[in-house]
Every structure is written in structure tokens, then in C-alpha cells.
């Protein structure tokens, strides 16, 4: 190595010591404090909230001693709850509070089903809180339920392991996913591909994306199905499950399928109430916690 390079190196060391040491010392002033921020879309249906409590309880058992906080990513849900006197933080508000409360390392866990709009907005929020002056040393984000290809397989297996016990041969199970115009919607047809290899009569439809209810109806007709079980494929059996899936309105899935001559049995249970799905979310949280320095 040349002499000039050695001198350059020496200056670099001096520079680092002079300018960076106070910054590093500043970080060390804050004692290490690790936290988890669980972030769901949220729900206005009180009975559905127990599904989210179930995730909290399971996370507490799996990561003992780490403080767990909540945020709801849906502004509409937060505003409706606020009108009822219940206050829930947005992800940004929850992270700001954690920053002020002295957390140094935070793992944010997305409790969304797919990496769609809600998840990508959360990505931006987490990025904005990373490396703020006098802020948290590290903020990482755990992936939603369906992210890696192995998650699709794991989800299909979780669905198969939790089909209604009373289902008989020839009866179909229809899962109602949310669906979106976001490219993340591709996970629903992806999941259908995995499910079809396991059971030709376990079908996924979505409220706002593809496959649609009409896609599902076509398959039911082709396969001459006469009885179906309707299950939400959402974290909670909230507004969509109660009204759009199992509601009495003419355009609910139950009403539309009944008009097609099918017997419908709705099962109001969100994926957050079922251990096999919660385990996938918590595996993602564990992976995020392991990424914390
Ligand atoms: Co919706």
C-alpha cells in the first residue's frame, strides 16, 4: 500500500473519531429497549376484535418480555372507533409514541393478508422512521401472511387443515378474500392454484379483485355443487364477512348463491382466530426480530 493511502487512512480514522463518535455516543445514551408493533387493518365489529387479541396473546407467549403495541392502518376504521370513544393509533402515531417512550429497536408486524396497498403504505412509514435523528436505532418490518412462495403453500395447508368438520363429499368451501386493484392481488389466484392441487372444491373469491364471485359461481355450476360453506379469508370476521359474505342484503354472497339454488353455511371466523395462520404471521415477526441489529 502506498504512503499516500496510509496518510489518507489516518485522516479517515481521525475524521470518524471526531465527527461520528458523538453520534454513536448519542445512541448509547438510550438504553436498549426492544418492542413489537402489531399492525392490522383494524375492525369496527367488536366481536371480531377478539381475533386480534388472539394474535397479541400468541405473540406474548412466543416473545416473552418484549412489549407489544397495536396500530390500525385503516383511517376509516380508526375514525369510526374514535366516534365511539375508542382511540387507536395509526402506524405513524404508534411509532412516534414508541420513539418518545425510549424504544431503540422495533419490529413492526403487518397483519395484512397480502402485500397490497396497506402493506406498501406501511413500508413507507417504517422507512420514514428509520434513522431519524434522536430516533430509534432500528425499525424493521415483518411480511404479511402471503409473501414468500412457501407462505402460499403454508396458507393452503392451513386452509385444508381448518375446513368445516361437517363438510361432506361434493360440498364446496368458498373463502372470501378482500382483493384489490393493487398488483399484490396476484396472491389470490396464486393461492387458488395451490388449493386446486389439494381439493378441487375449495375455492377462493374476492370482494374487490380476482377471482370474483362470478368466477366462483361458474366453477360451482360446472362441478354441479349444491351446498357450500362460506368462510372469510381475512384476519377478522369483520364488516365484509358479516355483511358482504353472510348478510341478508340481496347482493351478499350468501343471497347470490342461495338464488343460484345453493345451500349456504356461513362460518364467521377470521384467520387470526386460527393457530395455523397466526403461526405464519408470527414466523414473519420472528424473522423481522432476527433482522434487528
Ligand atoms: Co374493504
Short mmCIF file of C-alpha atoms and ligand atoms in Angstrom, two decimals:
data_model
loop_
_atom_site.label_atom_id
_atom_site.label_comp_id
_atom_site.label_asym_id
_atom_site.label_seq_id
_atom_site.Cartn_x
_atom_site.Cartn_y
_atom_site.Cartn_z
CA UNK A 1 0.00 0.00 0.00
CA UNK A 2 1.38 3.46 -0.86
CA UNK A 3 2.34 6.03 1.77
CA UNK A 4 -0.32 8.40 0.45
CA UNK A 5 -3.01 5.81 1.08
CA UNK A 6 -1.75 5.28 4.64
CA UNK A 7 -1.99 9.01 5.30
CA UNK A 8 -5.47 9.08 3.75
CA UNK A 9 -6.44 6.20 6.04
CA UNK A 10 -5.13 8.06 9.08
CA UNK A 11 -7.14 11.14 8.22
CA UNK A 12 -10.20 9.00 7.75
CA UNK A 13 -9.80 7.49 11.23
CA UNK A 14 -9.38 10.94 12.78
CA UNK A 15 -12.41 12.21 10.87
CA UNK A 16 -14.53 9.29 12.03
CA UNK A 17 -13.47 9.71 15.65
CA UNK A 18 -14.03 13.46 15.64
CA UNK A 19 -17.38 13.57 13.93
CA UNK A 20 -19.02 10.21 14.40
CA UNK A 21 -18.09 9.38 17.98
CA UNK A 22 -20.53 11.91 19.49
CA UNK A 23 -23.30 10.49 17.28
CA UNK A 24 -22.51 6.95 18.36
CA UNK A 25 -22.32 8.08 21.99
CA UNK A 26 -25.71 9.75 21.49
CA UNK A 27 -27.22 6.40 20.52
CA UNK A 28 -25.62 4.74 23.50
CA UNK A 29 -27.31 7.26 25.82
CA UNK A 30 -30.57 5.48 25.12
CA UNK A 31 -30.66 2.14 26.91
CA UNK A 32 -31.58 -0.79 24.67
CA UNK A 33 -35.36 -1.22 24.54
CA UNK A 34 -36.98 -3.63 22.10
CA UNK A 35 -40.62 -3.52 21.08
CA UNK A 36 -43.16 -5.05 18.73
CA UNK A 37 -45.80 -3.06 16.86
CA UNK A 38 -48.61 -5.23 15.54
CA UNK A 39 -50.38 -3.50 12.67
CA UNK A 40 -53.75 -4.70 11.43
CA UNK A 41 -56.20 -3.09 9.03
CA UNK A 42 -58.50 -2.84 12.06
CA UNK A 43 -62.16 -3.61 12.54
CA UNK A 44 -65.28 -1.82 13.70
CA UNK A 45 -67.01 -5.11 14.63
CA UNK A 46 -66.50 -5.60 18.41
CA UNK A 47 -66.84 -9.42 18.23
CA UNK A 48 -64.11 -9.51 15.56
CA UNK A 49 -61.60 -7.81 17.83
CA UNK A 50 -61.06 -10.99 19.85
CA UNK A 51 -59.35 -12.41 16.74
CA UNK A 52 -56.75 -9.66 17.01
CA UNK A 53 -56.42 -10.20 20.78
CA UNK A 54 -55.65 -13.83 19.96
CA UNK A 55 -52.61 -12.72 17.91
CA UNK A 56 -51.43 -10.49 20.81
CA UNK A 57 -51.72 -13.38 23.24
CA UNK A 58 -49.81 -15.76 20.97
CA UNK A 59 -47.12 -13.12 20.31
CA UNK A 60 -46.73 -12.55 24.08
CA UNK A 61 -46.20 -16.28 24.61
CA UNK A 62 -43.71 -16.58 21.77
CA UNK A 63 -41.71 -13.40 22.50
CA UNK A 64 -41.89 -13.03 26.29
CA UNK A 65 -40.56 -9.81 27.79
CA UNK A 66 -40.93 -7.79 24.59
CA UNK A 67 -43.54 -5.04 24.88
CA UNK A 68 -46.30 -5.30 22.27
CA UNK A 69 -48.26 -2.36 20.94
CA UNK A 70 -51.04 -2.00 18.35
CA UNK A 71 -51.78 0.18 15.36
CA UNK A 72 -54.67 0.09 12.87
CA UNK A 73 -53.73 1.04 9.34
CA UNK A 74 -57.26 1.94 8.18
CA UNK A 75 -58.11 5.59 8.71
CA UNK A 76 -61.83 4.88 8.21
CA UNK A 77 -61.81 2.19 10.90
CA UNK A 78 -59.90 4.49 13.31
CA UNK A 79 -62.33 7.34 12.71
CA UNK A 80 -65.39 5.14 13.27
CA UNK A 81 -63.90 3.79 16.50
CA UNK A 82 -62.94 7.30 17.64
CA UNK A 83 -66.58 8.36 17.20
CA UNK A 84 -67.45 5.56 19.66
CA UNK A 85 -64.85 6.87 22.10
CA UNK A 86 -62.21 4.24 21.32
CA UNK A 87 -58.87 5.53 20.22
CA UNK A 88 -56.45 3.51 18.09
CA UNK A 89 -53.13 4.76 16.75
CA UNK A 90 -52.12 4.86 13.11
CA UNK A 91 -48.78 3.12 12.44
CA UNK A 92 -47.05 6.53 12.27
CA UNK A 93 -48.59 7.70 15.55
CA UNK A 94 -47.72 4.43 17.29
CA UNK A 95 -44.10 4.61 16.06
CA UNK A 96 -43.81 8.25 17.16
CA UNK A 97 -45.02 7.27 20.63
CA UNK A 98 -42.58 4.36 20.78
CA UNK A 99 -39.80 6.73 19.78
CA UNK A 100 -40.73 9.11 22.58
CA UNK A 101 -41.09 6.24 25.05
CA UNK A 102 -37.45 5.32 24.51
CA UNK A 103 -37.70 2.24 22.29
CA UNK A 104 -34.44 1.70 20.39
CA UNK A 105 -35.30 -1.40 18.35
CA UNK A 106 -38.77 -2.03 16.94
CA UNK A 107 -40.19 -4.80 14.77
CA UNK A 108 -43.40 -3.75 13.04
CA UNK A 109 -45.51 -6.74 12.01
CA UNK A 110 -48.02 -6.42 9.19
CA UNK A 111 -51.15 -8.43 9.97
CA UNK A 112 -52.43 -7.88 6.46
CA UNK A 113 -53.16 -10.85 4.20
CA UNK A 114 -51.26 -9.82 1.07
CA UNK A 115 -48.60 -7.21 0.26
CA UNK A 116 -51.13 -4.77 -1.20
CA UNK A 117 -51.84 -1.08 -0.66
CA UNK A 118 -51.96 -1.26 3.14
CA UNK A 119 -48.65 -3.13 3.37
CA UNK A 120 -46.85 -0.85 0.92
CA UNK A 121 -48.03 2.25 2.78
CA UNK A 122 -46.67 0.65 5.96
CA UNK A 123 -43.33 0.06 4.22
CA UNK A 124 -43.07 3.80 3.56
CA UNK A 125 -43.97 4.67 7.16
CA UNK A 126 -41.37 2.26 8.54
CA UNK A 127 -38.76 3.70 6.18
CA UNK A 128 -39.59 7.24 7.35
CA UNK A 129 -38.93 6.25 10.99
CA UNK A 130 -35.60 4.56 10.24
CA UNK A 131 -32.57 6.69 11.02
CA UNK A 132 -34.38 9.76 12.37
CA UNK A 133 -32.06 11.95 14.45
CA UNK A 134 -32.51 11.09 18.15
CA UNK A 135 -34.92 8.42 16.95
CA UNK A 136 -34.94 4.66 17.12
CA UNK A 137 -31.77 2.83 16.18
CA UNK A 138 -33.55 0.25 14.06
CA UNK A 139 -37.08 -0.28 12.77
CA UNK A 140 -37.82 -3.38 10.69
CA UNK A 141 -40.98 -4.68 9.06
CA UNK A 142 -42.37 -8.23 9.08
CA UNK A 143 -44.10 -9.52 5.93
CA UNK A 144 -47.86 -10.10 5.65
CA UNK A 145 -49.49 -13.55 5.68
CA UNK A 146 -48.79 -14.22 1.99
CA UNK A 147 -45.35 -13.08 0.92
CA UNK A 148 -42.80 -15.82 0.15
CA UNK A 149 -43.78 -18.71 -2.18
CA UNK A 150 -43.59 -21.01 0.86
CA UNK A 151 -46.28 -18.86 2.55
CA UNK A 152 -48.71 -19.71 -0.24
CA UNK A 153 -48.12 -23.42 0.36
CA UNK A 154 -48.35 -22.96 4.14
CA UNK A 155 -51.60 -21.00 3.78
CA UNK A 156 -53.14 -23.62 1.51
CA UNK A 157 -52.20 -26.28 4.09
CA UNK A 158 -53.68 -24.13 6.90
CA UNK A 159 -56.92 -23.77 4.94
CA UNK A 160 -57.11 -27.52 4.30
CA UNK A 161 -56.48 -28.30 7.97
CA UNK A 162 -59.30 -26.00 9.08
CA UNK A 163 -62.16 -26.86 6.74
CA UNK A 164 -65.59 -27.23 8.37
CA UNK A 165 -65.62 -30.67 10.03
CA UNK A 166 -69.22 -31.35 8.94
CA UNK A 167 -68.42 -30.92 5.23
CA UNK A 168 -69.33 -33.96 3.10
CA UNK A 169 -68.02 -35.15 -0.28
CA UNK A 170 -69.21 -32.94 -3.12
CA UNK A 171 -69.75 -29.92 -0.87
CA UNK A 172 -67.66 -26.85 -1.66
CA UNK A 173 -65.82 -24.44 0.61
CA UNK A 174 -65.64 -20.82 -0.53
CA UNK A 175 -63.16 -18.43 1.00
CA UNK A 176 -63.90 -14.74 0.75
CA UNK A 177 -60.70 -12.76 0.30
CA UNK A 178 -60.64 -8.97 0.17
CA UNK A 179 -58.98 -8.49 -3.21
CA UNK A 180 -57.57 -5.28 -4.60
CA UNK A 181 -56.61 -3.44 -7.79
CA UNK A 182 -53.04 -3.44 -6.44
CA UNK A 183 -50.69 -5.93 -8.18
CA UNK A 184 -50.48 -7.76 -4.83
CA UNK A 185 -53.88 -9.27 -5.76
CA UNK A 186 -51.94 -11.97 -7.65
CA UNK A 187 -51.63 -13.92 -4.38
CA UNK A 188 -55.33 -14.88 -4.52
CA UNK A 189 -55.16 -16.72 -7.87
CA UNK A 190 -51.75 -17.99 -6.67
CA UNK A 191 -53.36 -19.47 -3.59
CA UNK A 192 -56.18 -20.92 -5.69
CA UNK A 193 -53.57 -22.75 -7.77
CA UNK A 194 -52.15 -24.37 -4.61
CA UNK A 195 -55.63 -25.18 -3.28
CA UNK A 196 -56.80 -26.73 -6.55
CA UNK A 197 -54.00 -29.27 -6.34
CA UNK A 198 -55.24 -30.29 -2.89
CA UNK A 199 -59.03 -30.12 -3.32
CA UNK A 200 -60.98 -29.13 -6.45
CA UNK A 201 -63.88 -27.83 -4.34
CA UNK A 202 -62.01 -25.37 -2.13
CA UNK A 203 -62.39 -22.06 -3.93
CA UNK A 204 -61.23 -18.55 -3.27
CA UNK A 205 -63.15 -15.47 -4.36
CA UNK A 206 -62.58 -11.80 -3.59
CA UNK A 207 -64.74 -8.76 -2.89
CA UNK A 208 -62.70 -6.30 -4.94
CA UNK A 209 -60.30 -8.30 -7.11
CA UNK A 210 -59.78 -11.57 -8.98
CA UNK A 211 -61.12 -14.25 -8.75
CA UNK A 212 -64.56 -12.66 -8.42
CA UNK A 213 -67.75 -14.17 -7.04
CA UNK A 214 -68.85 -14.75 -10.65
CA UNK A 215 -65.67 -16.76 -11.27
CA UNK A 216 -66.53 -18.90 -8.25
CA UNK A 217 -70.18 -19.31 -9.36
CA UNK A 218 -69.02 -20.57 -12.76
CA UNK A 219 -66.90 -23.29 -11.13
CA UNK A 220 -69.73 -24.28 -8.77
CA UNK A 221 -72.08 -24.66 -11.73
CA UNK A 222 -69.54 -26.68 -13.76
CA UNK A 223 -68.93 -29.03 -10.85
CA UNK A 224 -72.65 -29.31 -10.02
CA UNK A 225 -72.25 -28.29 -6.40
CA UNK A 226 -75.41 -27.95 -4.29
CA UNK A 227 -74.04 -26.98 -0.87
CA UNK A 228 -71.29 -24.52 0.10
CA UNK A 229 -69.57 -23.32 3.26
CA UNK A 230 -68.66 -19.64 3.25
CA UNK A 231 -65.55 -18.59 5.18
CA UNK A 232 -63.79 -15.24 5.36
CA UNK A 233 -60.17 -15.27 4.21
CA UNK A 234 -59.42 -12.14 6.19
CA UNK A 235 -57.76 -11.68 9.58
CA UNK A 236 -61.09 -10.92 11.23
CA UNK A 237 -64.70 -11.79 10.51
CA UNK A 238 -65.45 -8.07 10.27
CA UNK A 239 -67.72 -5.91 8.16
CA UNK A 240 -67.07 -7.76 4.86
CA UNK A 241 -67.71 -11.18 6.42
CA UNK A 242 -70.79 -10.11 8.39
CA UNK A 243 -72.42 -8.06 5.61
CA UNK A 244 -70.93 -8.81 2.17
CA UNK A 245 -70.48 -12.53 2.81
CA UNK A 246 -73.20 -13.61 5.22
CA UNK A 247 -75.55 -10.59 5.27
CA UNK A 248 -79.23 -10.56 4.34
CA UNK A 249 -78.87 -7.97 1.54
CA UNK A 250 -79.72 -9.09 -1.96
CA UNK A 251 -76.13 -8.78 -3.18
CA UNK A 252 -74.41 -10.60 -0.30
CA UNK A 253 -72.56 -13.77 -1.36
CA UNK A 254 -74.97 -15.87 0.65
CA UNK A 255 -78.02 -14.31 -1.07
CA UNK A 256 -76.49 -14.53 -4.56
CA UNK A 257 -75.52 -18.19 -4.08
CA UNK A 258 -78.88 -19.04 -2.50
CA UNK A 259 -80.56 -17.50 -5.57
CA UNK A 260 -78.40 -19.89 -7.66
CA UNK A 261 -80.09 -22.70 -5.73
CA UNK A 262 -77.22 -23.46 -3.36
CA UNK A 263 -77.48 -24.22 0.33
CA UNK A 264 -75.08 -21.88 2.16
CA UNK A 265 -73.49 -22.31 5.57
CA UNK A 266 -71.52 -19.23 6.63
CA UNK A 267 -68.73 -19.69 9.18
CA UNK A 268 -67.83 -16.37 10.80
CA UNK A 269 -64.26 -16.98 11.86
CA UNK A 270 -61.28 -14.84 10.80
CA UNK A 271 -57.85 -16.29 10.02
CA UNK A 272 -56.42 -14.51 13.09
CA UNK A 273 -58.53 -16.88 15.21
CA UNK A 274 -56.85 -19.95 13.75
CA UNK A 275 -53.46 -21.08 15.10
CA UNK A 276 -52.09 -22.30 11.75
CA UNK A 277 -52.44 -18.81 10.20
CA UNK A 278 -51.24 -16.97 13.31
CA UNK A 279 -48.11 -19.15 13.24
CA UNK A 280 -47.29 -17.90 9.72
CA UNK A 281 -47.62 -14.26 10.80
CA UNK A 282 -45.53 -14.90 13.92
CA UNK A 283 -42.84 -16.70 11.87
CA UNK A 284 -42.61 -13.50 9.83
CA UNK A 285 -42.39 -11.46 13.03
CA UNK A 286 -39.61 -13.71 14.30
CA UNK A 287 -37.70 -13.23 11.02
CA UNK A 288 -38.12 -9.44 11.46
CA UNK A 289 -36.90 -9.55 15.09
CA UNK A 290 -33.86 -11.53 13.93
CA UNK A 291 -33.05 -8.74 11.47
CA UNK A 292 -32.78 -6.20 14.32
CA UNK A 293 -29.09 -5.45 14.98
CO1 LIG B 1 -62.79 -3.45 2.31
#
